[in-house]
Amino acid sequence: MILLDKPYVSKFLKETIVKYDFPALDTGNITEHGELSLISTEEIIENFKNDSNSRLYTNSENSINWVVKNLGFTKLPEYINVFKNKVEFRKLVQSMYPSFFFREVGLKELDEVKLEELPMPFIIKPAVGFLSLGVHKVLNAKDWAHVKELIKEEFTEAQSLFPIEVVNASSFLIEEIIEGEEFAFDAFFDEDGEATVLGVSKHLFSSDTDVSDRVYFTSKETITNYLEPFTNFVQELGNKAKLKNFPVHVEVRVDKNGIMIPIEVNPMRFGGWCTTADLTYFATGLNPYYCFLKNIKPNWNQVLEEMDDEIYSLIILDNSTGIPSKEISNFDYDALLNKFMQPLELRKVDYKMYSIFGMLYTKTPKEQFAEIEEILVSDLKEFVQ
């Protein structure tokens, strides 16, 4: 079964629901009237009462409140909490990484933090958060003063956009910098707790201080290199949390020695805004939604053999112009598309509400990867009026 909620449901997810007749419930008034054949809250509750191995996927963590309210008799709220709360997550994996530094602080306690007690540089992020909201890298004392002001501004605005379950400003996690290359992958656990990875993407950054979500890409080489170690890691994680019939979106860093440390795990979904699962489909032909809900374990050897050698990218067009979104009258999507050899799909977003102009999927030959590197560092000013 699938819960649909704001801010975005992709055409591919809707087509999957129709094609495979998956029961779906709109918990956020995100679909058009008559667009999908929807079921009721009572039907989902009844399914879980009749079958403890029922599976539920949501495209958005906005649905978490619905799950907690209606499915409290299941393990789902417990699973959600251990991952959605980043402090609880650090406690879960503490035995796997005993020397890793982290500390929880309240929003009102930020001014009382003693920098000499923290590893410098460090990352601060909301204990419960979404996208890169409130995530900052602090390099020195001057940075810290600036970051504290930014956090206060960001959360004044964010609390009007997202439910309290998604963005909770009462608590923050301070943790040491995790060095290495960053990756994201989607996975699920079956009724026996066995883990299956459903796609791997690499997260690119424009600089050492960049914490944005501008570019993710996947390729035959990326999946081949990291499928096995990521599967082993998420299996150990699932064993610790005793996960069953549950989807996750995992973010990790891998250092130069191959040591992997998790950044966070997002519960009940793959990449938010229907991103990474759809990227996997573009690159591999696999449908991660179908795989999870139907308990399909991909034959990765065959999938990789049939893949081409192109780079498949997800480009998140966050407002990096320095101009407040409300002051922007137009974004030139046609000019943007002309920057790429093979755009696959453009998704426009209400940027005045979410400060994101849209999302773009592209297919790029390895020798033309400069087009991805260019958009990675762009402030996007050339496309706005």
Coordinates of C-alpha atoms in Angstrom, one line a residue, residues 18-379:
V18 CA -2.2 2.3 -11.8
K19 CA -0.1 -0.3 -13.6
Y20 CA 0.1 -2.7 -10.7
D21 CA -3.2 -1.7 -9.0
F22 CA -1.4 -0.8 -5.7
P23 CA -3.9 0.4 -3.0
A24 CA -3.1 4.1 -2.3
L25 CA -4.4 6.7 0.1
D26 CA -3.9 10.5 -0.4
T27 CA -3.0 11.8 3.0
G28 CA -2.2 15.3 1.8
N29 CA -4.7 16.3 -0.9
I30 CA -1.8 16.0 -3.5
T31 CA -3.7 14.2 -6.3
E32 CA -6.3 15.5 -8.7
H33 CA -9.9 14.4 -8.2
G34 CA -10.5 11.0 -10.0
E35 CA -6.8 10.8 -11.0
L36 CA -6.3 7.6 -9.0
S37 CA -8.6 5.0 -7.5
L38 CA -7.9 5.5 -3.8
I39 CA -8.7 3.4 -0.7
S40 CA -9.8 4.5 2.8
T41 CA -7.9 4.8 6.0
E42 CA -10.0 2.0 7.4
E43 CA -9.0 -0.4 4.7
I44 CA -5.3 0.2 5.4
I45 CA -5.8 -0.3 9.1
E46 CA -7.8 -3.5 8.4
N47 CA -5.0 -4.9 6.1
F48 CA -2.4 -4.4 8.8
K49 CA -4.7 -6.1 11.4
N50 CA -5.2 -9.1 9.1
D51 CA -1.7 -9.4 7.9
S52 CA 1.3 -8.4 10.0
N53 CA 3.5 -8.6 6.9
S54 CA 1.6 -5.8 5.2
R55 CA 3.9 -3.3 3.5
L56 CA 3.4 0.5 3.4
Y57 CA 5.4 3.0 1.3
T58 CA 5.1 6.8 1.4
N59 CA 6.6 9.3 -1.0
S60 CA 6.8 11.9 1.8
E61 CA 7.6 12.0 5.5
N62 CA 4.6 14.4 5.8
S63 CA 2.6 11.1 6.2
I64 CA 4.5 10.1 9.4
N65 CA 1.8 11.7 11.6
W66 CA -0.8 9.6 9.8
V67 CA 1.1 6.4 10.5
V68 CA 1.7 7.3 14.1
K69 CA -2.0 8.1 14.6
N70 CA -3.5 5.2 12.7
L71 CA -1.0 2.4 12.9
G72 CA 0.3 2.6 16.4
F73 CA -0.5 -1.1 16.9
T74 CA 2.3 -2.0 14.4
K75 CA 6.1 -1.7 14.6
L76 CA 6.1 1.2 12.1
P77 CA 6.1 4.1 14.6
E78 CA 9.0 2.5 16.5
Y79 CA 11.0 2.0 13.3
I80 CA 10.3 5.6 12.2
N81 CA 11.4 7.1 15.5
V82 CA 14.8 5.4 15.6
F83 CA 15.7 6.8 12.2
K84 CA 13.8 10.1 12.0
N85 CA 15.3 11.3 15.2
K86 CA 19.0 11.6 14.3
V87 CA 20.1 11.5 17.9
E88 CA 18.3 8.1 18.4
F89 CA 20.0 6.9 15.2
R90 CA 23.4 7.8 16.5
K91 CA 22.7 5.9 19.6
L92 CA 21.6 2.9 17.5
V93 CA 24.9 2.7 15.6
Q94 CA 27.1 3.8 18.5
S95 CA 28.4 0.3 19.0
M96 CA 29.4 0.1 15.4
Y97 CA 31.3 3.4 15.6
P98 CA 32.3 3.8 19.3
S99 CA 34.8 6.7 18.7
F100 CA 32.4 8.8 16.7
F101 CA 31.5 12.2 18.5
F102 CA 28.0 13.5 18.7
R103 CA 26.0 15.6 21.1
E104 CA 22.4 16.8 21.3
V105 CA 21.6 20.4 22.0
G106 CA 18.3 22.4 22.2
L107 CA 17.6 25.4 20.0
K108 CA 17.6 27.7 23.1
E109 CA 21.0 26.2 24.2
L110 CA 22.9 27.1 21.0
D111 CA 24.4 30.2 22.6
E112 CA 25.6 28.3 25.6
V113 CA 27.6 25.7 23.6
K114 CA 31.3 25.8 24.5
L115 CA 33.3 25.5 21.3
E116 CA 36.4 24.1 23.1
E117 CA 34.3 21.0 24.0
L118 CA 33.5 20.2 20.3
P119 CA 35.6 18.8 17.5
M120 CA 36.4 21.5 15.0
P121 CA 35.2 21.5 12.3
F122 CA 31.8 20.0 12.9
I123 CA 28.3 19.6 11.5
I124 CA 25.1 20.8 13.1
K125 CA 21.7 19.6 11.9
P126 CA 18.2 19.3 13.3
A127 CA 17.5 16.1 15.2
V128 CA 14.4 15.8 13.1
G129 CA 14.8 17.4 9.7
F130 CA 14.3 17.3 5.9
L131 CA 16.4 18.0 2.8
S132 CA 19.4 20.2 3.8
L133 CA 17.4 22.5 6.0
G134 CA 19.3 23.6 9.0
V135 CA 22.4 21.6 8.1
H136 CA 25.6 23.6 8.4
K137 CA 29.3 22.9 8.5
V138 CA 31.2 25.0 11.1
L139 CA 34.9 25.6 10.5
N140 CA 35.7 28.1 13.2
A141 CA 34.3 30.5 15.9
K142 CA 33.3 33.1 13.3
D143 CA 31.4 30.5 11.3
W144 CA 29.6 29.4 14.5
A145 CA 28.3 32.9 15.2
H146 CA 26.9 33.2 11.6
V147 CA 25.4 29.7 11.6
K148 CA 23.5 30.3 14.8
E149 CA 21.7 33.3 13.2
L150 CA 21.0 31.3 10.0
I151 CA 19.5 28.5 11.9
K152 CA 17.1 30.8 13.7
E153 CA 16.0 32.4 10.4
E154 CA 15.6 29.1 8.6
F155 CA 13.4 27.5 11.2
T156 CA 11.1 30.4 11.5
E157 CA 10.2 29.9 7.8
A158 CA 10.4 26.1 7.8
Q159 CA 7.8 25.5 10.5
S160 CA 5.2 27.1 8.3
L161 CA 6.0 24.8 5.4
F162 CA 6.4 21.3 6.9
P163 CA 4.6 19.3 9.7
I164 CA 6.3 19.3 13.1
E165 CA 7.1 15.6 12.6
V166 CA 9.3 16.5 9.6
V167 CA 11.0 19.6 10.9
N168 CA 11.4 19.8 14.7
A169 CA 13.5 22.8 15.8
S170 CA 13.5 21.9 19.5
S171 CA 16.7 19.8 19.2
F172 CA 19.9 19.7 17.2
L173 CA 22.6 17.2 16.6
I174 CA 26.2 18.3 16.7
E175 CA 28.6 15.7 15.3
E176 CA 32.1 15.4 14.0
I177 CA 32.8 15.8 10.3
I178 CA 32.5 12.6 8.3
E179 CA 35.2 12.6 5.7
G180 CA 35.1 11.0 2.3
E181 CA 32.8 10.7 -0.7
E182 CA 29.1 10.8 -0.1
F183 CA 26.5 8.3 -1.4
A184 CA 22.8 7.7 -1.1
F185 CA 21.0 4.4 -1.6
D186 CA 17.5 2.9 -1.3
A187 CA 16.8 -0.4 0.3
F188 CA 14.1 -2.5 2.0
F189 CA 13.8 -5.3 4.5
D190 CA 11.6 -8.3 3.8
E191 CA 9.5 -10.3 6.2
D192 CA 12.6 -12.1 7.5
G193 CA 14.6 -9.0 7.9
E194 CA 16.8 -9.6 4.9
A195 CA 18.0 -6.5 3.2
T196 CA 17.9 -5.7 -0.5
V197 CA 19.5 -2.6 -2.0
L198 CA 17.5 -1.0 -4.9
G199 CA 20.0 1.5 -6.4
V200 CA 23.1 3.5 -5.5
S201 CA 23.9 7.2 -6.3
K202 CA 26.8 9.4 -5.6
H203 CA 26.3 12.9 -4.0
L204 CA 28.5 15.5 -5.5
F205 CA 29.6 18.7 -3.8
S206 CA 31.0 21.9 -5.2
S207 CA 33.4 22.6 -2.3
D208 CA 34.5 21.4 1.1
T209 CA 31.9 23.7 2.7
D210 CA 29.0 22.8 0.4
V211 CA 26.1 20.9 2.1
S212 CA 23.5 21.3 -0.6
D213 CA 21.7 18.6 -2.5
R214 CA 22.4 19.9 -6.0
V215 CA 23.7 16.8 -7.8
Y216 CA 23.3 13.0 -7.4
F217 CA 24.3 10.6 -10.1
T218 CA 24.4 6.9 -10.7
S219 CA 26.1 4.6 -13.2
K220 CA 27.0 1.0 -13.9
E221 CA 30.4 1.6 -12.3
T222 CA 28.9 3.3 -9.2
I223 CA 26.5 0.4 -8.5
T224 CA 29.1 -2.3 -9.3
N225 CA 31.6 -0.8 -6.8
Y226 CA 29.2 -0.2 -3.9
L227 CA 26.3 -2.6 -4.1
E228 CA 28.0 -5.3 -1.9
P229 CA 29.4 -3.1 0.9
F230 CA 26.2 -1.1 1.1
T231 CA 24.1 -4.3 1.3
N232 CA 26.3 -5.6 4.1
F233 CA 26.1 -2.4 6.0
V234 CA 22.3 -2.0 5.8
Q235 CA 21.9 -5.6 6.8
E236 CA 23.8 -5.1 10.0
L237 CA 21.8 -1.9 10.6
G238 CA 18.5 -3.8 10.0
N239 CA 19.6 -6.5 12.4
K240 CA 20.2 -4.0 15.2
A241 CA 16.8 -2.3 14.7
K242 CA 15.0 -5.6 14.0
L243 CA 13.5 -4.2 10.8
K244 CA 11.0 -6.1 8.7
N245 CA 8.8 -5.1 5.7
F246 CA 10.3 -1.7 5.7
P247 CA 11.8 0.7 3.1
V248 CA 14.7 3.1 3.9
H249 CA 16.8 5.8 2.2
V250 CA 20.4 5.7 3.4
E251 CA 23.1 8.3 3.2
V252 CA 26.7 7.4 3.9
R253 CA 30.3 8.6 3.5
V254 CA 33.1 6.4 2.4
D255 CA 36.7 7.5 3.2
K256 CA 39.9 6.9 1.2
N257 CA 40.5 3.6 3.1
G258 CA 37.0 2.3 2.3
I259 CA 35.7 2.9 5.8
M260 CA 32.0 3.7 5.7
I261 CA 30.1 5.8 8.2
P262 CA 26.4 6.5 8.0
I263 CA 25.1 10.1 7.9
E264 CA 21.4 9.3 8.3
V265 CA 18.7 6.9 7.4
N266 CA 15.3 8.1 6.3
P267 CA 12.4 5.8 7.1
M268 CA 9.4 4.5 5.1
R269 CA 10.5 6.0 1.8
F270 CA 13.3 6.1 -0.8
G271 CA 14.7 9.5 -1.8
G272 CA 12.2 12.3 -1.0
W273 CA 10.2 14.1 -3.7
C274 CA 10.3 10.8 -5.7
T275 CA 13.9 11.4 -6.6
T276 CA 16.4 8.5 -6.2
A277 CA 13.9 5.7 -6.9
D278 CA 13.0 7.4 -10.2
L279 CA 16.7 7.9 -11.0
T280 CA 17.3 4.2 -10.5
Y281 CA 14.5 3.5 -13.0
F282 CA 16.0 5.9 -15.6
A283 CA 19.4 4.3 -15.2
T284 CA 18.5 0.6 -14.8
G285 CA 14.9 0.0 -15.8
L286 CA 14.2 -1.3 -12.3
N287 CA 11.1 -0.1 -10.5
P288 CA 12.1 0.2 -6.8
Y289 CA 8.4 0.9 -5.7
Y290 CA 7.3 -2.4 -7.3
C291 CA 10.3 -4.3 -5.9
F292 CA 9.6 -3.3 -2.4
L293 CA 5.8 -3.8 -2.4
K294 CA 6.0 -7.1 -4.3
N295 CA 9.1 -8.3 -2.5
I296 CA 11.2 -8.5 -5.7
K297 CA 15.0 -9.0 -5.2
P298 CA 16.7 -7.7 -8.4
N299 CA 19.1 -9.9 -10.3
W300 CA 21.8 -7.3 -10.1
N301 CA 24.3 -9.3 -12.2
Q302 CA 21.8 -9.3 -15.1
V303 CA 20.8 -5.6 -14.5
L304 CA 24.4 -4.5 -14.6
E305 CA 25.2 -6.5 -17.6
E306 CA 22.3 -4.8 -19.5
M307 CA 23.2 -1.3 -18.4
D308 CA 25.0 1.2 -20.6
D309 CA 28.0 3.2 -19.5
E310 CA 26.3 6.6 -19.4
I311 CA 26.0 8.8 -16.3
Y312 CA 22.4 9.4 -15.0
S313 CA 22.0 12.5 -12.9
L314 CA 19.4 14.0 -10.6
I315 CA 19.9 17.8 -10.5
I316 CA 18.1 19.7 -7.7
L317 CA 17.6 23.3 -8.7
D318 CA 17.7 24.9 -5.3
N319 CA 17.5 28.6 -5.1
S320 CA 21.2 29.5 -4.8
T321 CA 20.9 32.9 -6.6
G322 CA 21.0 34.9 -3.4
I323 CA 17.7 36.5 -4.5
P324 CA 14.6 35.8 -2.3
S325 CA 12.3 33.5 -4.2
K326 CA 9.4 35.9 -3.7
E327 CA 11.3 38.5 -5.7
I328 CA 11.9 36.2 -8.7
S329 CA 9.3 36.6 -11.5
N330 CA 10.5 33.9 -13.9
F331 CA 12.8 30.9 -14.3
D332 CA 14.0 30.2 -17.8
Y333 CA 13.6 26.4 -18.0
D334 CA 14.2 26.3 -21.7
A335 CA 17.6 27.9 -21.3
L336 CA 18.4 25.4 -18.6
L337 CA 17.5 22.4 -20.8
N338 CA 19.8 23.8 -23.5
K339 CA 22.7 23.3 -21.2
F340 CA 22.4 19.5 -21.4
M341 CA 22.9 16.9 -24.1
Q342 CA 20.1 14.6 -23.1
P343 CA 17.5 15.8 -20.6
L344 CA 15.2 13.0 -19.5
E345 CA 12.6 14.7 -17.4
L346 CA 12.1 18.2 -16.0
R347 CA 9.9 18.7 -12.9
K348 CA 8.9 22.2 -12.1
V349 CA 8.4 23.2 -8.5
D350 CA 6.6 26.2 -6.9
Y351 CA 9.8 28.0 -6.0
K352 CA 8.0 30.7 -4.2
M353 CA 6.8 28.1 -1.7
Y354 CA 9.7 25.7 -1.5
S355 CA 12.8 27.7 -2.7
I356 CA 13.4 25.0 -5.3
F357 CA 13.0 25.8 -9.0
G358 CA 12.6 22.2 -10.0
M359 CA 14.4 18.9 -10.5
L360 CA 16.0 17.7 -13.7
Y361 CA 17.0 14.2 -14.7
T362 CA 19.7 13.8 -17.4
K363 CA 21.7 11.2 -19.3
T364 CA 25.3 12.1 -20.0
P365 CA 28.2 10.4 -21.8
K366 CA 31.3 10.1 -19.5
E367 CA 33.3 12.4 -21.7
Q368 CA 30.6 15.1 -21.4
F369 CA 30.5 15.1 -17.6
A370 CA 31.6 18.7 -17.6
E371 CA 27.9 19.7 -18.1
I372 CA 27.1 18.2 -14.7
E373 CA 30.2 19.8 -13.1
E374 CA 29.1 23.2 -14.5
I375 CA 25.5 23.0 -13.0
L376 CA 27.0 21.8 -9.7
V377 CA 28.8 25.2 -9.2
S378 CA 26.2 27.4 -10.9
D379 CA 24.3 30.0 -8.7

